[in-house]
Amino acid sequence: MCRNKNQISKIPCLNCTAVWKNWRNWMLNILTLTGSPVKGSSTEILLGHIAEGIIQGAPQPAHNEIINLNHYQYLPCQSCGKSPEPDYCFFKDEIYHVYDSLIESDIILFGSPVYFDTVSAQSKLFIDRCNCLRPADFSNQTNHHFKRILSKKRLGAIVLVGGERQKFEHARVVIAGFFKWVEIENCGTINYAASGWDIGTAAKDADKMKEAFDLGYQISSRINVGGM
């Protein structure tokens, strides 16, 4: 909401928008992506504790944008095989603005529940839609279809939540592969095995909460003032 005394509106005025953009350019931008369809899930809670650790330890103000992928309607990757340049993708659906957030971010936190030994459908759908953000690095290919859009490397962390007998490795490999694709260094992975069907049980696990916060604080120690 605009706080300009001459304009009280839910739509920000141009002056306020310009100030916010300049301020955000100086701030540390955290992007939290959750692939859980459950509100208040352990995935969401653990991601929040990592973000809190980063914010507490960061040498500059931080902004954490939380994207719940379950709230967006968008197509799966259609494997177009052509560059959408100057756009990110040919399909300008609800996920399109997340590309901007991804590119502007300094730190990416990605969490998913583990379903059938892999990430959720919501998580995989988003990962596939990032295929156009860079060319594939084939050693025998010099003419790439896609332009390299990502201009900087970022830090990141992964959260995986499953049942008490869950195996996490297959899901980890999927997000780790995505991190490699968009040039994010994985600073650590939090695995949480829930013992029942109750929502948000991670909040009762003090050791796991501390592990998540400490990971965020560790990430913050690698941040230079003014950005990464």
Short mmCIF file of C-alpha atoms in Angstrom, two decimals:
data_model
loop_
_atom_site.label_atom_id
_atom_site.label_comp_id
_atom_site.label_asym_id
_atom_site.label_seq_id
_atom_site.Cartn_x
_atom_site.Cartn_y
_atom_site.Cartn_z
CA MET A 1 0.00 0.00 0.00
CA CYS A 2 1.30 3.43 -0.93
CA ARG A 3 2.14 5.69 2.02
CA ASN A 4 2.48 8.83 -0.07
CA LYS A 5 0.36 11.49 1.73
CA ASN A 6 -1.13 12.50 -1.61
CA GLN A 7 -2.13 8.98 -2.59
CA ILE A 8 -3.51 6.30 -0.28
CA SER A 9 -4.07 3.23 -2.42
CA LYS A 10 -3.36 -0.47 -2.63
CA ILE A 11 -1.59 0.34 -5.88
CA PRO A 12 1.84 1.92 -5.21
CA CYS A 13 2.56 5.29 -6.78
CA LEU A 14 5.41 5.64 -9.25
CA ASN A 15 7.65 7.42 -6.73
CA CYS A 16 7.17 4.68 -4.13
CA THR A 17 7.76 1.98 -6.74
CA ALA A 18 11.05 3.60 -7.77
CA VAL A 19 12.18 3.87 -4.14
CA TRP A 20 11.28 0.21 -3.51
CA LYS A 21 13.23 -0.93 -6.56
CA ASN A 22 16.32 1.01 -5.48
CA TRP A 23 15.99 -0.27 -1.91
CA ARG A 24 15.57 -3.86 -3.07
CA ASN A 25 18.67 -3.58 -5.27
CA TRP A 26 20.67 -2.90 -2.11
CA MET A 27 18.90 -5.49 0.05
CA LEU A 28 19.74 -9.17 0.23
CA ASN A 29 17.05 -10.92 -1.80
CA ILE A 30 16.02 -14.37 -0.61
CA LEU A 31 13.65 -16.43 -2.75
CA THR A 32 11.88 -19.27 -0.93
CA LEU A 33 10.21 -21.85 -3.17
CA THR A 34 7.95 -24.41 -1.54
CA GLY A 35 6.52 -27.33 -3.46
CA SER A 36 4.23 -28.50 -0.68
CA PRO A 37 0.46 -28.26 -1.27
CA VAL A 38 -0.16 -28.20 2.50
CA LYS A 39 -0.45 -24.90 4.36
CA GLY A 40 1.69 -24.84 7.49
CA SER A 41 3.63 -27.90 6.36
CA SER A 42 6.94 -29.02 7.82
CA THR A 43 8.49 -28.09 4.46
CA GLU A 44 7.26 -24.52 4.88
CA ILE A 45 8.34 -24.35 8.53
CA LEU A 46 11.88 -25.60 7.88
CA LEU A 47 12.34 -23.22 4.95
CA GLY A 48 11.21 -20.38 7.20
CA HIS A 49 13.79 -21.26 9.84
CA ILE A 50 16.60 -21.31 7.28
CA ALA A 51 15.45 -17.90 6.02
CA GLU A 52 15.32 -16.60 9.60
CA GLY A 53 18.89 -17.74 10.18
CA ILE A 54 20.01 -15.89 7.07
CA ILE A 55 18.15 -12.72 8.06
CA GLN A 56 19.51 -12.81 11.61
CA GLY A 57 23.11 -13.23 10.45
CA ALA A 58 23.12 -11.14 7.27
CA PRO A 59 25.27 -7.98 7.27
CA GLN A 60 22.51 -6.03 5.50
CA PRO A 61 18.69 -5.88 5.46
CA ALA A 62 17.09 -8.88 3.76
CA HIS A 63 13.84 -9.43 1.91
CA ASN A 64 12.39 -12.95 1.79
CA GLU A 65 9.91 -13.58 -1.03
CA ILE A 66 7.93 -16.78 -0.45
CA ILE A 67 6.52 -18.54 -3.50
CA ASN A 68 4.10 -21.42 -2.89
CA LEU A 69 4.14 -23.23 -6.21
CA ASN A 70 0.79 -24.88 -5.45
CA HIS A 71 -0.95 -21.51 -5.80
CA TYR A 72 -0.02 -21.04 -9.46
CA GLN A 73 -1.71 -22.29 -12.61
CA TYR A 74 0.76 -22.91 -15.43
CA LEU A 75 1.58 -25.35 -18.19
CA PRO A 76 4.20 -28.06 -17.96
CA CYS A 77 7.24 -27.54 -20.19
CA GLN A 78 6.16 -28.09 -23.81
CA SER A 79 9.71 -28.83 -25.04
CA CYS A 80 9.45 -26.14 -27.72
CA GLY A 81 13.09 -26.50 -28.78
CA LYS A 82 13.31 -22.85 -29.80
CA SER A 83 14.62 -19.81 -27.96
CA PRO A 84 11.87 -17.54 -26.58
CA GLU A 85 14.31 -14.59 -26.58
CA PRO A 86 13.81 -11.82 -25.57
CA ASP A 87 11.22 -13.49 -23.32
CA TYR A 88 11.88 -16.14 -20.69
CA CYS A 89 9.31 -18.53 -22.13
CA PHE A 90 6.72 -18.64 -24.91
CA PHE A 91 3.97 -19.19 -22.35
CA LYS A 92 3.24 -16.10 -20.24
CA ASP A 93 1.16 -17.79 -17.60
CA GLU A 94 1.01 -17.35 -13.83
CA ILE A 95 4.55 -18.59 -13.20
CA TYR A 96 6.10 -16.02 -15.53
CA HIS A 97 6.88 -13.38 -12.89
CA VAL A 98 8.73 -15.98 -10.80
CA TYR A 99 11.47 -15.90 -13.45
CA ASP A 100 12.13 -12.26 -12.49
CA SER A 101 12.30 -13.20 -8.82
CA LEU A 102 14.69 -16.04 -9.59
CA ILE A 103 17.01 -13.81 -11.60
CA GLU A 104 16.97 -10.97 -9.03
CA SER A 105 17.53 -13.23 -6.02
CA ASP A 106 20.80 -13.68 -4.15
CA ILE A 107 19.81 -16.83 -2.25
CA ILE A 108 17.39 -19.61 -3.24
CA LEU A 109 15.73 -21.89 -0.70
CA PHE A 110 13.84 -24.80 -2.28
CA GLY A 111 11.74 -27.25 -0.31
CA SER A 112 9.57 -30.19 -1.29
CA PRO A 113 7.77 -33.10 0.29
CA VAL A 114 8.92 -36.49 -0.98
CA TYR A 115 6.25 -38.35 -2.95
CA PHE A 116 7.05 -41.77 -4.44
CA ASP A 117 10.78 -41.22 -3.77
CA THR A 118 10.96 -37.92 -5.64
CA VAL A 119 9.89 -34.27 -5.43
CA SER A 120 6.25 -33.20 -5.56
CA ALA A 121 4.54 -32.55 -8.89
CA GLN A 122 4.45 -28.85 -8.05
CA SER A 123 8.23 -28.79 -7.62
CA LYS A 124 9.00 -30.76 -10.77
CA LEU A 125 6.65 -28.67 -12.88
CA PHE A 126 8.51 -25.49 -11.94
CA ILE A 127 11.95 -27.06 -12.43
CA ASP A 128 11.03 -28.17 -15.94
CA ARG A 129 9.80 -24.69 -16.83
CA CYS A 130 13.30 -23.31 -16.12
CA ASN A 131 14.78 -25.26 -19.02
CA CYS A 132 14.95 -22.14 -21.24
CA LEU A 133 17.02 -20.08 -18.81
CA ARG A 134 20.36 -21.27 -20.19
CA PRO A 135 21.89 -23.36 -22.98
CA ALA A 136 22.80 -26.96 -22.36
CA ASP A 137 26.54 -27.48 -21.94
CA PHE A 138 27.32 -30.14 -24.50
CA SER A 139 31.04 -30.44 -25.17
CA ASN A 140 30.51 -31.15 -28.87
CA GLN A 141 28.02 -28.36 -29.49
CA THR A 142 28.95 -24.74 -30.20
CA ASN A 143 25.64 -23.44 -31.55
CA HIS A 144 23.18 -23.31 -28.65
CA HIS A 145 19.46 -22.67 -29.04
CA PHE A 146 19.08 -20.75 -25.78
CA LYS A 147 20.66 -17.59 -24.45
CA ARG A 148 22.32 -17.59 -21.03
CA ILE A 149 19.93 -15.44 -18.96
CA LEU A 150 21.30 -15.99 -15.45
CA SER A 151 24.10 -13.51 -14.87
CA LYS A 152 25.36 -14.45 -11.41
CA LYS A 153 25.92 -17.42 -9.16
CA ARG A 154 23.86 -17.79 -6.01
CA LEU A 155 23.84 -19.64 -2.72
CA GLY A 156 21.04 -22.00 -1.80
CA ALA A 157 19.71 -24.74 0.44
CA ILE A 158 17.33 -27.68 0.09
CA VAL A 159 14.57 -28.97 2.38
CA LEU A 160 13.05 -32.43 1.93
CA VAL A 161 10.25 -33.84 4.06
CA GLY A 162 9.02 -37.42 4.01
CA GLY A 163 7.74 -40.27 6.13
CA GLU A 164 9.81 -41.95 8.80
CA ARG A 165 10.97 -44.67 6.39
CA GLN A 166 11.42 -42.27 3.50
CA LYS A 167 14.48 -42.32 1.25
CA PHE A 168 15.51 -38.78 0.31
CA GLU A 169 18.33 -39.25 -2.20
CA HIS A 170 16.28 -39.42 -5.41
CA ALA A 171 14.43 -36.22 -4.50
CA ARG A 172 17.68 -34.52 -3.50
CA VAL A 173 19.24 -35.32 -6.87
CA VAL A 174 16.35 -33.61 -8.69
CA ILE A 175 16.68 -30.30 -6.83
CA ALA A 176 20.49 -30.51 -6.80
CA GLY A 177 20.36 -30.91 -10.59
CA PHE A 178 18.12 -27.85 -10.84
CA PHE A 179 20.53 -25.89 -8.65
CA LYS A 180 23.39 -26.84 -10.94
CA TRP A 181 21.36 -25.82 -13.99
CA VAL A 182 20.63 -22.33 -12.66
CA GLU A 183 24.06 -21.95 -11.03
CA ILE A 184 23.10 -22.18 -7.36
CA GLU A 185 25.63 -23.56 -4.90
CA ASN A 186 23.89 -25.90 -2.48
CA CYS A 187 25.12 -24.96 1.00
CA GLY A 188 23.26 -27.76 2.72
CA THR A 189 20.23 -30.05 2.78
CA ILE A 190 17.74 -30.50 5.62
CA ASN A 191 16.01 -33.90 5.60
CA TYR A 192 13.06 -34.39 7.92
CA ALA A 193 11.29 -37.71 8.43
CA ALA A 194 7.83 -37.20 9.92
CA SER A 195 6.46 -39.93 12.16
CA GLY A 196 2.79 -39.39 11.36
CA TRP A 197 0.23 -37.52 9.29
CA ASP A 198 -0.04 -34.44 11.49
CA ILE A 199 0.73 -31.16 9.73
CA GLY A 200 3.81 -29.16 10.70
CA THR A 201 5.34 -31.65 13.14
CA ALA A 202 8.82 -30.28 12.42
CA ALA A 203 7.96 -27.30 14.61
CA LYS A 204 8.04 -29.64 17.64
CA ASP A 205 11.49 -30.98 16.78
CA ALA A 206 13.84 -28.54 18.51
CA ASP A 207 16.97 -30.18 17.11
CA LYS A 208 15.69 -29.99 13.54
CA MET A 209 14.61 -26.38 13.98
CA LYS A 210 18.08 -25.51 15.25
CA GLU A 211 19.68 -27.39 12.36
CA ALA A 212 17.66 -25.34 9.87
CA PHE A 213 18.37 -22.02 11.60
CA ASP A 214 22.08 -22.82 11.90
CA LEU A 215 22.25 -23.64 8.19
CA GLY A 216 20.75 -20.24 7.39
CA TYR A 217 23.17 -18.49 9.73
CA GLN A 218 26.05 -20.35 8.10
CA ILE A 219 24.89 -19.15 4.68
CA SER A 220 24.73 -15.57 5.97
CA SER A 221 28.43 -15.73 6.89
CA ARG A 222 29.26 -15.96 3.19
CA ILE A 223 27.44 -12.77 2.25
CA ASN A 224 29.27 -9.56 1.41
CA VAL A 225 27.61 -6.20 2.11
CA GLY A 226 25.77 -4.94 -0.96
CA GLY A 227 25.04 -8.40 -2.35
CA MET A 228 26.72 -11.69 -3.04
#
